[in-house]
mmCIF file of C-alpha atoms and ligand atoms in Angstrom:
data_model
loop_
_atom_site.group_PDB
_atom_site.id
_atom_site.type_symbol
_atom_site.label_atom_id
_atom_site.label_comp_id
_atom_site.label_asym_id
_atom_site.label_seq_id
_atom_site.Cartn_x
_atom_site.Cartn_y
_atom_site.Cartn_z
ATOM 1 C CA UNK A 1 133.366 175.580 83.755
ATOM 2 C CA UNK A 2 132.825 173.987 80.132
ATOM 3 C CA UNK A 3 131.169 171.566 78.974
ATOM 4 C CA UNK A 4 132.749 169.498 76.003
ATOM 5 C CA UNK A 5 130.628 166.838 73.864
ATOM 6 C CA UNK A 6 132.986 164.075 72.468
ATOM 7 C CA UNK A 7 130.585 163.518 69.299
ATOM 8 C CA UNK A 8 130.729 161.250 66.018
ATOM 9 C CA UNK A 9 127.543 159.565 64.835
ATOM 10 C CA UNK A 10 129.845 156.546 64.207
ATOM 11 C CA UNK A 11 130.502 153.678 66.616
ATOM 12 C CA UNK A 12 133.541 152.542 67.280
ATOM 13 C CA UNK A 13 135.652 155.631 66.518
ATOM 14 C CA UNK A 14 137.060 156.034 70.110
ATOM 15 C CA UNK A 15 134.958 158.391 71.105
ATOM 16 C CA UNK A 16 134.580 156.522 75.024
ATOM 17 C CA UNK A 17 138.361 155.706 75.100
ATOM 18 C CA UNK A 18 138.766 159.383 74.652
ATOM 19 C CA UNK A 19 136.366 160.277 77.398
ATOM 20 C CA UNK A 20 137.883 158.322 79.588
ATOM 21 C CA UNK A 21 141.479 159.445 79.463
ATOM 22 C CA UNK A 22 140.959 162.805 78.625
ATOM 23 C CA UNK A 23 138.971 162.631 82.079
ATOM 24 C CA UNK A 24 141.359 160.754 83.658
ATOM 25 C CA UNK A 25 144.457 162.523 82.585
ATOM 26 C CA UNK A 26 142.773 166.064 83.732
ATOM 27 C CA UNK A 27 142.044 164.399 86.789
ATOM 28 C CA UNK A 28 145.317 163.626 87.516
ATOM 29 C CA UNK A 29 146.237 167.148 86.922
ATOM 30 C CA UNK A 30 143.780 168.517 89.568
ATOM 31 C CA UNK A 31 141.512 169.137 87.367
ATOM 32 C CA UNK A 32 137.601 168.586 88.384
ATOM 33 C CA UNK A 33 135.609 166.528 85.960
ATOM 34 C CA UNK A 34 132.286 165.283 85.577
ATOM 35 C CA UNK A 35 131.741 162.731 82.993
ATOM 36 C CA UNK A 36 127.863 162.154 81.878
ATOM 37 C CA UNK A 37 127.738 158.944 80.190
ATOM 38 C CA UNK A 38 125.105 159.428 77.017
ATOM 39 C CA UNK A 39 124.685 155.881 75.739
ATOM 40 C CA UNK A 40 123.036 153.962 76.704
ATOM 41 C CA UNK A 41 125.037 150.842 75.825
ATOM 42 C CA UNK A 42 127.344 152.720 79.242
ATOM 43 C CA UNK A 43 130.163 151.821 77.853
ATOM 44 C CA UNK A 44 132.089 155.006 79.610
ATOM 45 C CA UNK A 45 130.082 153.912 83.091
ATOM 46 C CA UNK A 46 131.780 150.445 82.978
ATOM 47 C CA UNK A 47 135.362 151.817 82.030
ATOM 48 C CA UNK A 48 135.349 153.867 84.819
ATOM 49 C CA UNK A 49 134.760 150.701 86.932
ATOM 50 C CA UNK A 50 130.743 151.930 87.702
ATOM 51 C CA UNK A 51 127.925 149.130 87.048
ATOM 52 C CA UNK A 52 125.694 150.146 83.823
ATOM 53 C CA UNK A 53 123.129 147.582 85.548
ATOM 54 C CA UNK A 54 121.911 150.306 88.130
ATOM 55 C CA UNK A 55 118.081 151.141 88.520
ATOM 56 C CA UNK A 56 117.933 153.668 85.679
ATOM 57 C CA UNK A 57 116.573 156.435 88.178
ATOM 58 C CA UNK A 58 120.216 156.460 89.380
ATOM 59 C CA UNK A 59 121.178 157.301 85.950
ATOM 60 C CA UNK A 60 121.434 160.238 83.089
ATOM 61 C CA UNK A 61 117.514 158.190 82.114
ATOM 62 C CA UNK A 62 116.191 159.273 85.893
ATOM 63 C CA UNK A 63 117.403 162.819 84.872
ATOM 64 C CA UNK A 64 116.227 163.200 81.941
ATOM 65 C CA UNK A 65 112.715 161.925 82.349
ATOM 66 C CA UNK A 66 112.309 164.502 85.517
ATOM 67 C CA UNK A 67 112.297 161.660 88.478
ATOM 68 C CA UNK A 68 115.904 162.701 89.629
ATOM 69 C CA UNK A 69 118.222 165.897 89.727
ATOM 70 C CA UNK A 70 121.521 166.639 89.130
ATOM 71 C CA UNK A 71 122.980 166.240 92.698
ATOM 72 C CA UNK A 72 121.008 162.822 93.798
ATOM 73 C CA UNK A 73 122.454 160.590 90.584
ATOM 74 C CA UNK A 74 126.151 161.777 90.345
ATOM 75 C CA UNK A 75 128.469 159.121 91.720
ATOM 76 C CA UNK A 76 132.197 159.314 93.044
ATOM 77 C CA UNK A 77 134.690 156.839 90.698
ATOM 78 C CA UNK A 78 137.547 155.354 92.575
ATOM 79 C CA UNK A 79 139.876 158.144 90.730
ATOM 80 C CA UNK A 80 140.542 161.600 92.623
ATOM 81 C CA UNK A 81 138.615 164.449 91.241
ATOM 82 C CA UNK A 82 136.584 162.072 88.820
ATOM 83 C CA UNK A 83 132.875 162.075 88.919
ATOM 84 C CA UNK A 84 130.364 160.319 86.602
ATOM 85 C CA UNK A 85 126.201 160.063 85.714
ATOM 86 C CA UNK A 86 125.913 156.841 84.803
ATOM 87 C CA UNK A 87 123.850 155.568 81.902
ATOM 88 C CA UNK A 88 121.891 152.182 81.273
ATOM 89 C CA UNK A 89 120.087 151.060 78.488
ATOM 90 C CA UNK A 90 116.966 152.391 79.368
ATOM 91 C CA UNK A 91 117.958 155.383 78.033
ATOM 92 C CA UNK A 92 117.041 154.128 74.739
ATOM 93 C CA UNK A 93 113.799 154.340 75.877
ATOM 94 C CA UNK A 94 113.973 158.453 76.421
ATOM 95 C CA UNK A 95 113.537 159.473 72.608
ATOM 96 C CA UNK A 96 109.898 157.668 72.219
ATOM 97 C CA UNK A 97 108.912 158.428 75.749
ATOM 98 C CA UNK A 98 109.237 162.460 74.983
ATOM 99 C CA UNK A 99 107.662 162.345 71.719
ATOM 100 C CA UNK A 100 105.088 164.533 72.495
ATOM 101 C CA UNK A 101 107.437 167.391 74.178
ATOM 102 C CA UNK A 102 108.317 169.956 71.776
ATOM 103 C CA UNK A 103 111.248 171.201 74.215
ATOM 104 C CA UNK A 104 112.427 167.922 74.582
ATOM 105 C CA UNK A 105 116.015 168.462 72.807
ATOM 106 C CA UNK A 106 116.252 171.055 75.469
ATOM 107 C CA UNK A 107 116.038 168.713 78.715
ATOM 108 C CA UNK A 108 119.736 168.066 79.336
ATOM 109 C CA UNK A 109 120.361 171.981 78.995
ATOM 110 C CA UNK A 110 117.955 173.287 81.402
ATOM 111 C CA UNK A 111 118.868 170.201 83.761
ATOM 112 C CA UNK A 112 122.393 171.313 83.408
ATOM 113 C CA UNK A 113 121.678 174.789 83.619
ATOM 114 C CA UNK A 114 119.396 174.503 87.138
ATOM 115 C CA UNK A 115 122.269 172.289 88.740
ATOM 116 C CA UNK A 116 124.977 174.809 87.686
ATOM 117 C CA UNK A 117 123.202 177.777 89.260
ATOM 118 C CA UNK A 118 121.829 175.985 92.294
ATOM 119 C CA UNK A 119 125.556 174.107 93.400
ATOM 120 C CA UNK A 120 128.740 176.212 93.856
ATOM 121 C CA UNK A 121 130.355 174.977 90.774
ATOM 122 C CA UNK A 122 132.672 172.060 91.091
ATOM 123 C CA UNK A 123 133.689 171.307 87.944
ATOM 124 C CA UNK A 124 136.213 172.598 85.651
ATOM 125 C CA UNK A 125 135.117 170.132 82.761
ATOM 126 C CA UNK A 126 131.890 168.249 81.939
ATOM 127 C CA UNK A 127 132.250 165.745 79.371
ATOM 128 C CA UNK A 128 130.036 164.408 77.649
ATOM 129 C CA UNK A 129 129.783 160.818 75.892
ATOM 130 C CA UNK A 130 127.519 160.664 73.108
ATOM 131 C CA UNK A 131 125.958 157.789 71.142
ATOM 132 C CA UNK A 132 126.723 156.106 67.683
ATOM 133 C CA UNK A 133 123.991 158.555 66.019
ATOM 134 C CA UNK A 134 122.344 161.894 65.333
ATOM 135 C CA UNK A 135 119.604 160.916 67.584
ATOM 136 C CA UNK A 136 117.434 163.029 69.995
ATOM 137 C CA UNK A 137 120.237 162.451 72.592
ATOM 138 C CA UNK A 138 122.787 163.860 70.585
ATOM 139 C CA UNK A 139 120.910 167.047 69.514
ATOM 140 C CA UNK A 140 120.627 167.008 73.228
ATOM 141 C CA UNK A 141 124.526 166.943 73.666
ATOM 142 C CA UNK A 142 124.869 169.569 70.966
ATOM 143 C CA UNK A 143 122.226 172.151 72.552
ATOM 144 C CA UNK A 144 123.882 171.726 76.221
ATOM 145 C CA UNK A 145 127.564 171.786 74.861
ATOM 146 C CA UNK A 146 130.085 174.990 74.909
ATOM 147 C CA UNK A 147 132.158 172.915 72.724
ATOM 148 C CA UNK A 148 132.731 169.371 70.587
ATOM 149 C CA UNK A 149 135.669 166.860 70.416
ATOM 150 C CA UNK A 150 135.229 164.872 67.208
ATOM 151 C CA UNK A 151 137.269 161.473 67.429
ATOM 152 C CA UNK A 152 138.093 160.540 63.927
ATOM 153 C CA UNK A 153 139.331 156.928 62.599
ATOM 154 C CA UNK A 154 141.591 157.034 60.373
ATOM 155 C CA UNK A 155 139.901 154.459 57.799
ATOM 156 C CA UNK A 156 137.898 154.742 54.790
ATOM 157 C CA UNK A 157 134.653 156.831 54.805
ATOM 158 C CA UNK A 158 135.606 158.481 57.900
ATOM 159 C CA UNK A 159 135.547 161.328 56.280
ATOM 160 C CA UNK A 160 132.106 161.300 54.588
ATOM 161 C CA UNK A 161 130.542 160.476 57.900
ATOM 162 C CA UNK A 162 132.568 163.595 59.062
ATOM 163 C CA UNK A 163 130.575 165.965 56.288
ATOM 164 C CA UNK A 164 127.250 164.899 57.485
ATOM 165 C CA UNK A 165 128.229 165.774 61.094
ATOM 166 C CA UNK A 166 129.199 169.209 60.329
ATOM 167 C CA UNK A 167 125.726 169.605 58.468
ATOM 168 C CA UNK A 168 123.551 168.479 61.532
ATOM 169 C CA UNK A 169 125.918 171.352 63.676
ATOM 170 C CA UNK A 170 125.877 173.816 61.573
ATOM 171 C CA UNK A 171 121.680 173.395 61.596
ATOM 172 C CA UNK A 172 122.201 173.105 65.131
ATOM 173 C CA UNK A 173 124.044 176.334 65.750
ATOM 174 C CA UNK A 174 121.589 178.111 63.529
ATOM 175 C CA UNK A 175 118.520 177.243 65.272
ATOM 176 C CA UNK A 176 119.039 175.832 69.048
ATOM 177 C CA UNK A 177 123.190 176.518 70.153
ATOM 178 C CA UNK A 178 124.700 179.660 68.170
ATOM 179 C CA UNK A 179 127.879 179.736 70.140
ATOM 180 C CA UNK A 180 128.221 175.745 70.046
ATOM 181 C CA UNK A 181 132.830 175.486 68.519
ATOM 182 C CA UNK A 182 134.296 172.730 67.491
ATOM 183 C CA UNK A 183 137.165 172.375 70.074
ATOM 184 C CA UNK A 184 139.034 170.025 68.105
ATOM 185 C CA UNK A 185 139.142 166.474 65.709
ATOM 186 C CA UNK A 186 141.424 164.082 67.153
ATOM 187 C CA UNK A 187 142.886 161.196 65.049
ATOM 188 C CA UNK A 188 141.954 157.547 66.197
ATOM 189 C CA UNK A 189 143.424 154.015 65.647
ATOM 190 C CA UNK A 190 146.728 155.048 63.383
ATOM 191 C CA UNK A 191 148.356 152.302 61.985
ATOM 192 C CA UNK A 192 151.499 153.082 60.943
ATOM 193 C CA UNK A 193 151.815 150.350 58.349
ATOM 194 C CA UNK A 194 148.336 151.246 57.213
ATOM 195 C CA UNK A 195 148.866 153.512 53.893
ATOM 196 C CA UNK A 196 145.314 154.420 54.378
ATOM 197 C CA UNK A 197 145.706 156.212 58.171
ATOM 198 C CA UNK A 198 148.024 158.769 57.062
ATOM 199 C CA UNK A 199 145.590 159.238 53.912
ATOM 200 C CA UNK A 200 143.103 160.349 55.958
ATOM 201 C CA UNK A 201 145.147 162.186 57.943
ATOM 202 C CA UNK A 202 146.286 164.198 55.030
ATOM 203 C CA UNK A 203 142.852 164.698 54.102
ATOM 204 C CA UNK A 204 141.528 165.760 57.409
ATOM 205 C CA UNK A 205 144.580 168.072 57.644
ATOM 206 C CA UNK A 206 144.211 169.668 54.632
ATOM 207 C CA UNK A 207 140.777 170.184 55.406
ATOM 208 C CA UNK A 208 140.054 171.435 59.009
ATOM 209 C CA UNK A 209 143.620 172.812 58.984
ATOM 210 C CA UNK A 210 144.846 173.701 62.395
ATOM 211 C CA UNK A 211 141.449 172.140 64.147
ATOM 212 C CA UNK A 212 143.236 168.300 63.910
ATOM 213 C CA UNK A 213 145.672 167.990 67.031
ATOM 214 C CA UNK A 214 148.832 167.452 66.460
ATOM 215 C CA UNK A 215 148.849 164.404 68.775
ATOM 216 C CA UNK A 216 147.751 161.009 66.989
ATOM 217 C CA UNK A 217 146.133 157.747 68.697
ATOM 218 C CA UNK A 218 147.606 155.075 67.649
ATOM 219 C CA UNK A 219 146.006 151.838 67.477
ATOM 220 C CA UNK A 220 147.196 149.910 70.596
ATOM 221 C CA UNK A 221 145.928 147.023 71.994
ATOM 222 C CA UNK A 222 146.223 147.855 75.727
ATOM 223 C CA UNK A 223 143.669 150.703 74.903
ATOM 224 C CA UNK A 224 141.214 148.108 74.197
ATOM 225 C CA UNK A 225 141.946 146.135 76.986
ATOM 226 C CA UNK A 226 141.806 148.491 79.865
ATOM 227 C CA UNK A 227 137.937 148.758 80.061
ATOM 228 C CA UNK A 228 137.457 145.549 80.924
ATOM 229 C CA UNK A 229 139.584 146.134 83.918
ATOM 230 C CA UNK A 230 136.888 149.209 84.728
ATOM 231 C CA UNK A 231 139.881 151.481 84.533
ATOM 232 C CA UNK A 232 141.534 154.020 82.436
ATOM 233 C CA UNK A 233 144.502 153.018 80.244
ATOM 234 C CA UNK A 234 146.679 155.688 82.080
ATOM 235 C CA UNK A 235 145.839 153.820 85.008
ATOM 236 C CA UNK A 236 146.159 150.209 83.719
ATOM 237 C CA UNK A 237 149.078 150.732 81.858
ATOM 238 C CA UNK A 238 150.700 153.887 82.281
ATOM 239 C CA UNK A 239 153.583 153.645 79.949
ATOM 240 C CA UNK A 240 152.501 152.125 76.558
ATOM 241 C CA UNK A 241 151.431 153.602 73.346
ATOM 242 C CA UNK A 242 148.056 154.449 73.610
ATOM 243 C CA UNK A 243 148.581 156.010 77.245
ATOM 244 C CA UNK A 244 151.911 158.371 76.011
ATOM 245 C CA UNK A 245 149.249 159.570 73.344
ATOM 246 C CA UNK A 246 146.350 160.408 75.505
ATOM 247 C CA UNK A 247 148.817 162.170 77.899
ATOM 248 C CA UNK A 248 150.019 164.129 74.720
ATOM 249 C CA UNK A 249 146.841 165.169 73.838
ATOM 250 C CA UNK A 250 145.609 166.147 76.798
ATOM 251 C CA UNK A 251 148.831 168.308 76.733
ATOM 252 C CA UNK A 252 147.512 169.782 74.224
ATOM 253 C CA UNK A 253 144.050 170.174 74.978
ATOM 254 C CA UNK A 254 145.518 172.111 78.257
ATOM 255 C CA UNK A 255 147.572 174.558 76.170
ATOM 256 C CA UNK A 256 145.031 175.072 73.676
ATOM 257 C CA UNK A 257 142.533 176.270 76.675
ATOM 258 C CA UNK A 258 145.134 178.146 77.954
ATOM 259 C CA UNK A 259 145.315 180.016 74.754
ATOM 260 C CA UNK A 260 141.761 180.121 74.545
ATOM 261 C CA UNK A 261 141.680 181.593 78.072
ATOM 262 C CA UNK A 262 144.656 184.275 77.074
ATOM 263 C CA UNK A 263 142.649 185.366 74.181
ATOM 264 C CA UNK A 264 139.470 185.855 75.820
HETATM 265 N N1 ADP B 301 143.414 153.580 69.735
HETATM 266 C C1 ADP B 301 142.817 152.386 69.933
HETATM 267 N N2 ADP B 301 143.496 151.240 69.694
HETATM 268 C C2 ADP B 301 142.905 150.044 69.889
HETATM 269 N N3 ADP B 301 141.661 149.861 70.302
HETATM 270 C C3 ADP B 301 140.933 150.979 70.555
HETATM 271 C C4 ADP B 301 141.471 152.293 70.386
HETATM 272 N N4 ADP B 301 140.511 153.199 70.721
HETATM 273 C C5 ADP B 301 139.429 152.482 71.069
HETATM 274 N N5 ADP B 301 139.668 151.151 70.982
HETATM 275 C C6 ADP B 301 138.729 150.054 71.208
HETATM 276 O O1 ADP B 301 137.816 150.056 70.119
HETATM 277 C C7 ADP B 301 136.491 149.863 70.552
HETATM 278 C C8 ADP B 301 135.655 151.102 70.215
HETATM 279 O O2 ADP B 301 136.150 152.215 70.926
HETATM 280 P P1 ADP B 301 135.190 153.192 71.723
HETATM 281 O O3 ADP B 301 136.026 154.196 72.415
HETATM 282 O O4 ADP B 301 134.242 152.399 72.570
HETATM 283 O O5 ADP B 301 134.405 153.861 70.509
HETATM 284 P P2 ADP B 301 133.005 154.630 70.473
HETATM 285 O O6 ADP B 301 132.731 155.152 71.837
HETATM 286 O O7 ADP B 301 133.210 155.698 69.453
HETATM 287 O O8 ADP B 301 131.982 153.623 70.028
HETATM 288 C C9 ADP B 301 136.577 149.584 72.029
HETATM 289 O O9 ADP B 301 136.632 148.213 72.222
HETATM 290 C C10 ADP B 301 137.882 150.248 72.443
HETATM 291 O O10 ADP B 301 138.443 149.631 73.570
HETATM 292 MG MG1 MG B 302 131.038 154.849 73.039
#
């Protein structure tokens, strides 16, 4: 069992879209996922077809403010092997309602950690889906996480966002999560005819070396129209573009665990 946080302090990068065919496409594979939905905006709880309208102590918020476990909030989705905690916007509420916990950026891991030793482990994969920002809910994501997934656009000043990032886990892995990786940075919204994409995916290449997958997202405009069908794009549209490229990469997600495993 691991537990993967797709993270970037950015909106709009594609980190949801990944969550939700990464999740999808391991499904599909047999693979048993969880997916905890970490924003409250529940963007990831509506594109799996799930209402982000729910009383919030059916969510991630009725978790993490000690009224709910694990076990009572998780809900089936309408895919095989694909679970989800669903998140409202309460949870924006969480970070001034702890303010006077000093363990509070622990909350998620020891929640995680109770349900994990109390059930007989279902899951191969918990993902989580962060929020746009290095809030508390974040540092949450970072302390409970084995490893990251850092969706990258391929525009201008996604790479300075990307420096700032790797400050706040480096601090991270020095004082709350030493063995928190980086799994991998996955390119987002290529445009071919966009000089700029394969700029910055020269840069980021050149940079984190052999942590960029090989497989690139383009941009694709069934991607972007599949959650408001509360489905996955390899389930909407299983053939175009965007879903041939999430299938790819979760290719190589699979073989790069693989190796992981191998080495271990
Ligand atoms: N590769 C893509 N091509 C086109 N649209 C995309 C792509 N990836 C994501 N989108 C759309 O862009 C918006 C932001 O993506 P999302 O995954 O929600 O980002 P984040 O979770 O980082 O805020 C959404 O409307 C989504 O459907
Ligand atoms: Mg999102």
């Amino acid at each position: 069992m691991k537990i993967i946080s797709i993270i970037n302090q950015k909106g709009g990068v594609g980190k949801t879209t990944t969550v939700i065919n990464l999740a999808s496409a391991l499904s599909q594979q047999g693979k048993k996922i969880l997916v905890i939905d970490l924003d409250p905006q529940g963007n990831a709880t509506t594109g799996l077809g799930l209402s982000n309208t729910e009383q919030s102590d059916q969510t991630i918020y009725g978790i993490l403010n000690g009224t709910m476990s694990i076990t009572k909030v998780i809900k089936k989705t309408k895919f095989e092997n694909l679970d989800v905690i669903t998140s409202n916007v309460d949870l924006s509420g969480l970070e001034v309602e702890t303010a006077g916990d000093n363990d509070r950026a622990f909350i998620l891991k020891s929640k995680l950690t109770a349900y994990l030793n109390d059930s007989r482990a279902l899951y191969d994969y918990i993902l989580i889906d962060c929020p746009p920002s290095l809030s508390l809910l974040t540092v949450m994501a970072l302390v409970s996480s084995n490893s990251l997934l850092v969706p990258l656009q391929t525009e201008f000043f996604a790479l300075e966002g990307l420096t700032q990032l790797m400050k706040t886990i480096d601090r991270i892995k020095v004082n709350l999560n030493p063995n928190l990786n980086i799994q991998g940075i996955l390119l987002t919204m290529y445009d071919r005819r966009n000089k700029l994409s394969s700029q910055v995916e020269e840069e980021a290449r050149n940079y984190f070396k052999e942590k960029v997958y090989q497989t690139v997202i383009p941009r694709n405009v069934r991607l972007s129209e599949a959650p408001s069908h509360g489905v996955p794009v390899l389930v909407y549209d299983k053939n175009c573009p965007g879903s041939k490229s999430y299938y790819s990469f979760t290719d190589e997600f699979i073989n790069q665990e693989n190796n992981l495993g191998s080495a271990a």
